[in-house]
Amino acid sequence: MHQMNNPTLLGTISSVSSSSATVELSDSVESGVVILEGQNYRVGQVGSFVKIPLGYNKLYAIISGSSESGKIEEQETISPDRRWIKIELIGEIVGGEFERGISEYPNIGNEVHIVTDSDLSKIFGERLQDHFEIGTLSSSDSIKVSLDLNKLVSRHSAILGSTGAGKSTSTASILRSLVSGQDNELKLPSARILLIDIHGEYSSALSDHAKTFSIDSPHNKLFIPFWCLSPESLIDFLFGTLNESTRALYLDKSVEERKHAINANNLDDIDPEKITNRTPLPYRIKKIWHELCFEDTVNWEDKDKTIPAYKGDEKGDFEKLSPPRFLPPGAGQNSPFKGGQGLLRKQLDLMKSRLIDTQYSFLLDPGPWNPDKDGKIEKDLGDLIKDWLGHDKPITILDLSGMPSARLSLLLGAILDILFETAIWGRNSISGMREKPLLLVLEEAHRYLSKSENGLAKSMVQKIAKEGRKFGAGSMLVSQRPSEIDETILSQCGTIISLRINNSTDRSIVKSAMSEGLSGIIDSLPILRTGEAIIVGEAAKLPTRCKFTELPEGKYPNSKDPDVYQSWRKEKTNEDYSELILAWRKQSIN
């Protein structure tokens, strides 16, 4: 009877606890499909919405689980099965507007109804200026899903999903939707999005809205000036292990070199007495190597050690990484007199090998940011920041695919360090990130944010996650292994976008980041379709199962798996590996 008069009726509330409630389904409600307003609705689907009319108010909830039980009466007759669904209360409509949270609880016996598209349009249909559409509800293609841009950026977010779930495609779709909307017309010309691309996947997908910097690019070459790095990290990279006295000597020499840069580059506004080894000023790193070689190997012609006993004219050349040569010490009290102890030969050889290794030239020989023999640079740090953030495109892609993977944490950490210091010291500047916020998109986050990792990248991401909001820097982590990411960092993500996750350990991490009542929704993660996600958190109006907008033709990330069958079925041909070997030797794929 109820079902005929109320085609939307599901059942009645049988218990209420905290933010959850249990609904006993009406006997007349059959599982399957109900046709309402010309649309098909599946009854009792986990993740779908229901409403509870309470006078002038309507409470809204999401189905988080279902169960079924039968019992045998004393007369040993079997009663019809009783069926329940569990719902999680999420919001209400008061006076025609939807609001998160509830002002009153339902009572036992209150009716629970299916939510139709006309109901959903009241919740999702409001077009707020600071929201952007990313796709449609999985349960209804006519209902658009949008995210709050302010909260997505400032409160941080994470895109999680197993390999093959569509992470790269979904990330590209979200970023494209953010800056250009569904019509591909640029909506946010002053957007600042910097994407760390570990595998070189995104240039093809975002080429019309992004400028790509790459180590191998002949035009937009990626440079990370060594003099911007944390001095401790740079020393560890250059020397390996180094005793404290030599470490202090290197730092002292770098400070003197930085002071020299003030005069060499006419930086009259900087007080030399306030220069430290962390001041981002250029210095001649090859000259420091040469001076360390001198002090480690020098012999003296006089006992007062004022005249070096050079071997002929071999004073060396720091520009050519040619070390000074000295006459061997004389016998007994005869000159030359021994000076250096020769204890740093191994470390200095390692430093020289780093300086001449072409795969590190983007760092140790950073083009116009590398000081010449007089300490002068063609471009300063402001030019680097402008290159990265001040161009005419809303997205910057830093393609790190050509970087040595063993040094990923150091090099990525250096990039993040430069950007975070820019955010801190530019907080009162019109070019700073408080005036023009920055979204950092970090691909393959599990590689450098694991619990066991203690590198520079992890340290910088932790700082950005904890303090970035105050300075206008937000982060978006993209990872296939959330269980490997440090919990402290993941807990700072206010919005979780979870694609298909097959691994139970990874699912449990996602589940722990959401409210207890939504666990049933997370259990559906293994069966999500490619490019489909569950979105929860501050940027989403409601916990939502969403199908992302498809990318335009030819704008997919370069992350497609090789077609093994088509490749292996071709006729065998003569193969020339000379080009491959040349690229390997030149350390360049171009």
Tab-separated table of C-alpha atoms in Angstrom, residues 227-485:
chain	number	residue	atom	x	y	z
A	227	TRP	CA	73.710	27.319	-4.423
A	228	CYS	CA	70.007	27.176	-3.517
A	229	LEU	CA	70.328	23.719	-1.932
A	230	SER	CA	70.516	23.020	1.768
A	231	PRO	CA	74.316	23.109	2.438
A	232	GLU	CA	74.251	19.898	4.505
A	233	SER	CA	72.434	17.999	1.746
A	234	LEU	CA	74.805	19.336	-0.918
A	235	ILE	CA	77.885	18.331	1.101
A	236	ASP	CA	76.557	14.797	1.566
A	237	PHE	CA	75.915	14.581	-2.174
A	238	LEU	CA	79.320	15.951	-3.192
A	239	PHE	CA	81.583	14.234	-0.695
A	240	GLY	CA	79.750	11.283	0.842
A	241	THR	CA	81.080	11.122	4.392
A	242	LEU	CA	83.058	14.174	5.514
A	243	ASN	CA	84.576	14.916	8.918
A	244	GLU	CA	83.263	17.885	10.885
A	245	SER	CA	86.377	20.081	10.486
A	246	THR	CA	86.374	19.750	6.684
A	247	ARG	CA	82.593	20.251	6.610
A	248	ALA	CA	83.032	23.473	8.573
A	249	LEU	CA	85.864	24.515	6.229
A	250	TYR	CA	83.640	24.017	3.162
A	251	LEU	CA	80.829	26.047	4.758
A	252	ASP	CA	83.220	28.864	5.705
A	253	LYS	CA	84.586	29.009	2.164
A	254	SER	CA	81.038	29.055	0.737
A	255	VAL	CA	80.195	32.051	2.955
A	256	GLU	CA	83.291	33.930	1.725
A	257	GLU	CA	82.331	33.106	-1.850
A	258	ARG	CA	78.796	34.354	-1.258
A	259	LYS	CA	80.195	37.615	0.062
A	260	HIS	CA	82.321	37.849	-3.080
A	261	ALA	CA	79.124	37.443	-5.167
A	262	ILE	CA	77.692	40.643	-3.646
A	263	ASN	CA	80.437	42.743	-5.257
A	264	ALA	CA	80.694	40.652	-8.429
A	265	ASN	CA	76.953	41.093	-9.125
A	266	ASN	CA	76.481	44.618	-7.699
A	267	LEU	CA	74.055	43.478	-4.992
A	268	ASP	CA	74.531	46.617	-2.919
A	269	ASP	CA	71.388	46.167	-0.785
A	270	ILE	CA	72.767	43.087	1.011
A	271	ASP	CA	74.837	43.428	4.196
A	272	PRO	CA	77.897	41.117	3.899
A	273	GLU	CA	78.012	40.680	7.665
A	274	LYS	CA	74.603	38.988	7.640
A	275	ILE	CA	75.528	36.379	5.024
A	276	THR	CA	75.317	32.740	6.187
A	277	ASN	CA	75.826	29.427	4.432
A	278	ARG	CA	72.058	29.339	3.820
A	279	THR	CA	71.798	32.726	2.093
A	280	PRO	CA	70.722	32.018	-1.530
A	281	LEU	CA	73.669	33.715	-3.226
A	282	PRO	CA	75.783	32.179	-6.019
A	283	TYR	CA	79.309	30.948	-5.363
A	284	ARG	CA	82.047	29.334	-7.424
A	285	ILE	CA	81.870	25.711	-6.358
A	286	LYS	CA	84.824	24.708	-8.560
A	287	LYS	CA	86.967	27.338	-6.824
A	288	ILE	CA	86.110	25.798	-3.444
A	289	TRP	CA	87.119	22.382	-4.808
A	290	HIS	CA	90.432	23.868	-5.969
A	291	GLU	CA	91.086	25.498	-2.581
A	292	LEU	CA	90.324	22.259	-0.732
A	293	CYS	CA	92.713	20.413	-3.067
A	294	PHE	CA	95.365	23.037	-2.248
A	295	GLU	CA	94.955	22.689	1.511
A	296	ASP	CA	94.896	18.899	1.349
A	297	THR	CA	98.071	18.461	-0.749
A	298	VAL	CA	100.179	21.635	-0.287
A	299	ASN	CA	103.896	21.555	0.591
A	300	TRP	CA	105.806	24.720	1.498
A	301	GLU	CA	109.144	26.136	0.488
A	302	ASP	CA	109.618	27.901	3.858
A	303	LYS	CA	109.088	26.838	7.454
A	304	ASP	CA	106.632	29.688	8.014
A	305	LYS	CA	104.445	28.141	5.334
A	306	THR	CA	103.959	31.269	3.260
A	307	ILE	CA	105.385	30.162	-0.109
A	308	PRO	CA	103.781	27.114	-1.769
A	309	ALA	CA	106.257	24.677	-3.321
A	310	TYR	CA	104.534	24.391	-6.690
A	311	LYS	CA	105.797	21.821	-9.151
A	312	GLY	CA	106.885	24.161	-11.928
A	313	ASP	CA	103.921	26.232	-13.109
A	314	GLU	CA	101.322	23.676	-12.054
A	315	LYS	CA	99.187	25.963	-9.917
A	316	GLY	CA	96.084	24.334	-11.337
A	317	ASP	CA	92.953	25.898	-12.813
A	318	PHE	CA	89.657	25.741	-10.951
A	319	GLU	CA	87.654	26.392	-14.135
A	320	LYS	CA	89.169	23.287	-15.751
A	321	LEU	CA	89.086	21.310	-12.477
A	322	SER	CA	92.847	21.007	-12.674
A	323	PRO	CA	94.349	20.593	-9.168
A	324	PRO	CA	97.601	22.277	-8.056
A	325	ARG	CA	100.751	20.093	-8.018
A	326	PHE	CA	103.469	20.381	-5.397
A	327	LEU	CA	107.042	19.189	-5.032
A	328	PRO	CA	107.373	16.228	-2.666
A	329	PRO	CA	108.568	17.024	0.890
A	330	GLY	CA	112.331	17.064	1.422
A	331	ALA	CA	114.237	14.658	3.648
A	332	GLY	CA	114.707	15.618	7.301
A	333	GLN	CA	114.697	19.378	7.834
A	334	ASN	CA	115.131	20.202	4.167
A	335	SER	CA	112.515	22.011	2.101
A	336	PRO	CA	109.922	21.557	0.776
A	337	PHE	CA	108.151	21.242	4.102
A	338	LYS	CA	105.055	19.049	4.375
A	339	GLY	CA	101.782	20.910	4.657
A	340	GLY	CA	98.591	19.060	3.687
A	341	GLN	CA	97.888	15.626	5.102
A	342	GLY	CA	96.317	14.183	1.966
A	343	LEU	CA	93.308	12.879	3.890
A	344	LEU	CA	90.632	14.116	1.476
A	345	ARG	CA	91.792	12.569	-1.768
A	346	LYS	CA	88.876	10.144	-1.982
A	347	GLN	CA	86.258	12.815	-1.149
A	348	LEU	CA	87.757	15.377	-3.537
A	349	ASP	CA	87.878	12.809	-6.329
A	350	LEU	CA	84.177	12.111	-5.712
A	351	MET	CA	83.382	15.827	-5.779
A	352	LYS	CA	85.263	16.216	-9.078
A	353	SER	CA	83.418	13.252	-10.591
A	354	ARG	CA	80.113	14.874	-9.609
A	355	LEU	CA	81.181	18.181	-11.169
A	356	ILE	CA	82.092	16.618	-14.524
A	357	ASP	CA	79.186	14.134	-14.660
A	358	THR	CA	76.813	15.431	-17.355
A	359	GLN	CA	73.768	13.872	-15.685
A	360	TYR	CA	74.217	16.385	-12.844
A	361	SER	CA	74.957	19.417	-15.023
A	362	PHE	CA	71.424	20.810	-14.505
A	363	LEU	CA	72.382	21.123	-10.818
A	364	LEU	CA	76.145	21.769	-10.690
A	365	ASP	CA	76.467	23.670	-13.970
A	366	PRO	CA	73.100	25.452	-14.066
A	367	GLY	CA	73.518	27.456	-17.259
A	368	PRO	CA	72.925	31.197	-16.785
A	369	TRP	CA	72.671	30.674	-13.021
A	370	ASN	CA	76.214	29.289	-12.813
A	371	PRO	CA	78.737	31.969	-11.777
A	372	ASP	CA	81.616	32.543	-14.191
A	373	LYS	CA	85.291	32.624	-13.168
A	374	ASP	CA	84.753	36.095	-11.673
A	375	GLY	CA	81.647	35.040	-9.723
A	376	LYS	CA	79.155	36.853	-11.962
A	377	ILE	CA	75.850	35.288	-13.020
A	378	GLU	CA	73.731	36.044	-16.100
A	379	LYS	CA	70.416	35.366	-14.344
A	380	ASP	CA	69.481	35.626	-10.681
A	381	LEU	CA	67.100	33.623	-8.503
A	382	GLY	CA	64.190	35.938	-9.323
A	383	ASP	CA	64.540	34.980	-12.982
A	384	LEU	CA	64.311	31.289	-12.046
A	385	ILE	CA	61.094	31.794	-10.055
A	386	LYS	CA	59.675	33.902	-12.892
A	387	ASP	CA	60.554	31.160	-15.383
A	388	TRP	CA	58.707	28.598	-13.286
A	389	LEU	CA	55.694	30.637	-12.153
A	390	GLY	CA	55.529	33.868	-14.124
A	391	HIS	CA	54.935	32.637	-17.670
A	392	ASP	CA	51.674	32.924	-19.635
A	393	LYS	CA	50.361	29.412	-18.875
A	394	PRO	CA	48.465	28.410	-15.700
A	395	ILE	CA	50.342	25.101	-15.293
A	396	THR	CA	54.073	24.463	-14.992
A	397	ILE	CA	55.346	20.917	-15.485
A	398	LEU	CA	58.774	20.062	-14.100
A	399	ASP	CA	59.696	16.873	-15.931
A	400	LEU	CA	62.119	14.989	-13.653
A	401	SER	CA	62.202	11.838	-15.790
A	402	GLY	CA	65.797	12.506	-16.851
A	403	MET	CA	67.054	12.884	-13.300
A	404	PRO	CA	69.104	10.167	-11.587
A	405	SER	CA	66.472	8.265	-9.597
A	406	ALA	CA	68.871	7.664	-6.706
A	407	ARG	CA	68.979	11.441	-6.130
A	408	LEU	CA	65.265	12.116	-6.582
A	409	SER	CA	64.674	13.068	-2.947
A	410	LEU	CA	67.554	15.555	-2.911
A	411	LEU	CA	66.677	17.198	-6.215
A	412	LEU	CA	62.923	17.333	-5.641
A	413	GLY	CA	63.597	18.576	-2.113
A	414	ALA	CA	65.714	21.390	-3.587
A	415	ILE	CA	62.836	22.447	-5.873
A	416	LEU	CA	60.347	22.417	-2.988
A	417	ASP	CA	62.829	24.259	-0.762
A	418	ILE	CA	63.163	27.058	-3.339
A	419	LEU	CA	59.378	27.338	-3.692
A	420	PHE	CA	58.638	27.203	0.036
A	421	GLU	CA	61.257	29.842	0.857
A	422	THR	CA	59.709	31.944	-1.904
A	423	ALA	CA	56.322	31.541	-0.215
A	424	ILE	CA	57.669	32.482	3.221
A	425	TRP	CA	59.731	35.519	2.235
A	426	GLY	CA	57.239	36.735	-0.345
A	427	ARG	CA	54.210	36.695	1.918
A	428	ASN	CA	53.959	40.515	1.858
A	429	SER	CA	54.816	40.847	-1.827
A	430	ILE	CA	52.265	41.261	-4.614
A	431	SER	CA	54.153	38.512	-6.488
A	432	GLY	CA	54.103	36.248	-3.434
A	433	MET	CA	51.920	33.211	-2.918
A	434	ARG	CA	49.528	34.812	-0.469
A	435	GLU	CA	48.459	37.088	-3.311
A	436	LYS	CA	48.778	34.367	-5.975
A	437	PRO	CA	48.527	30.941	-4.288
A	438	LEU	CA	50.411	27.934	-5.632
A	439	LEU	CA	49.177	24.342	-5.969
A	440	LEU	CA	51.969	21.753	-5.941
A	441	VAL	CA	50.993	18.440	-7.556
A	442	LEU	CA	53.382	15.684	-6.454
A	443	GLU	CA	53.321	12.535	-8.596
A	444	GLU	CA	54.601	9.155	-7.310
A	445	ALA	CA	54.490	10.542	-3.755
A	446	HIS	CA	55.176	7.170	-2.113
A	447	ARG	CA	58.689	7.148	-3.606
A	448	TYR	CA	59.941	10.006	-1.446
A	449	LEU	CA	57.350	10.247	1.363
A	450	SER	CA	57.606	6.747	2.829
A	451	LYS	CA	57.827	6.149	6.573
A	452	SER	CA	61.465	5.046	6.281
A	453	GLU	CA	62.523	7.983	4.080
A	454	ASN	CA	64.391	10.834	5.772
A	455	GLY	CA	65.409	12.840	2.713
A	456	LEU	CA	65.041	16.517	1.895
A	457	ALA	CA	61.871	16.002	-0.193
A	458	LYS	CA	59.951	14.453	2.700
A	459	SER	CA	61.110	17.180	5.071
A	460	MET	CA	59.907	19.886	2.677
A	461	VAL	CA	56.526	18.225	1.987
A	462	GLN	CA	55.964	17.970	5.752
A	463	LYS	CA	56.651	21.698	6.088
A	464	ILE	CA	54.304	22.553	3.230
A	465	ALA	CA	51.570	20.255	4.630
A	466	LYS	CA	51.811	21.836	8.082
A	467	GLU	CA	52.533	25.478	7.259
A	468	GLY	CA	51.824	25.986	3.556
A	469	ARG	CA	48.275	27.270	4.066
A	470	LYS	CA	49.563	30.346	5.929
A	471	PHE	CA	51.807	31.306	3.032
A	472	GLY	CA	49.597	30.386	0.056
A	473	ALA	CA	51.123	27.004	-0.864
A	474	GLY	CA	48.916	23.907	-1.165
A	475	SER	CA	49.779	20.354	-2.148
A	476	MET	CA	48.099	17.507	-4.024
A	477	LEU	CA	49.699	14.082	-3.533
A	478	VAL	CA	49.278	11.432	-6.237
A	479	SER	CA	50.175	7.870	-5.239
A	480	GLN	CA	49.422	4.204	-5.924
A	481	ARG	CA	50.574	3.087	-2.457
A	482	PRO	CA	48.937	5.201	0.287
A	483	SER	CA	50.097	2.674	2.910
A	484	GLU	CA	53.710	3.667	2.174
A	485	ILE	CA	53.145	7.401	2.681
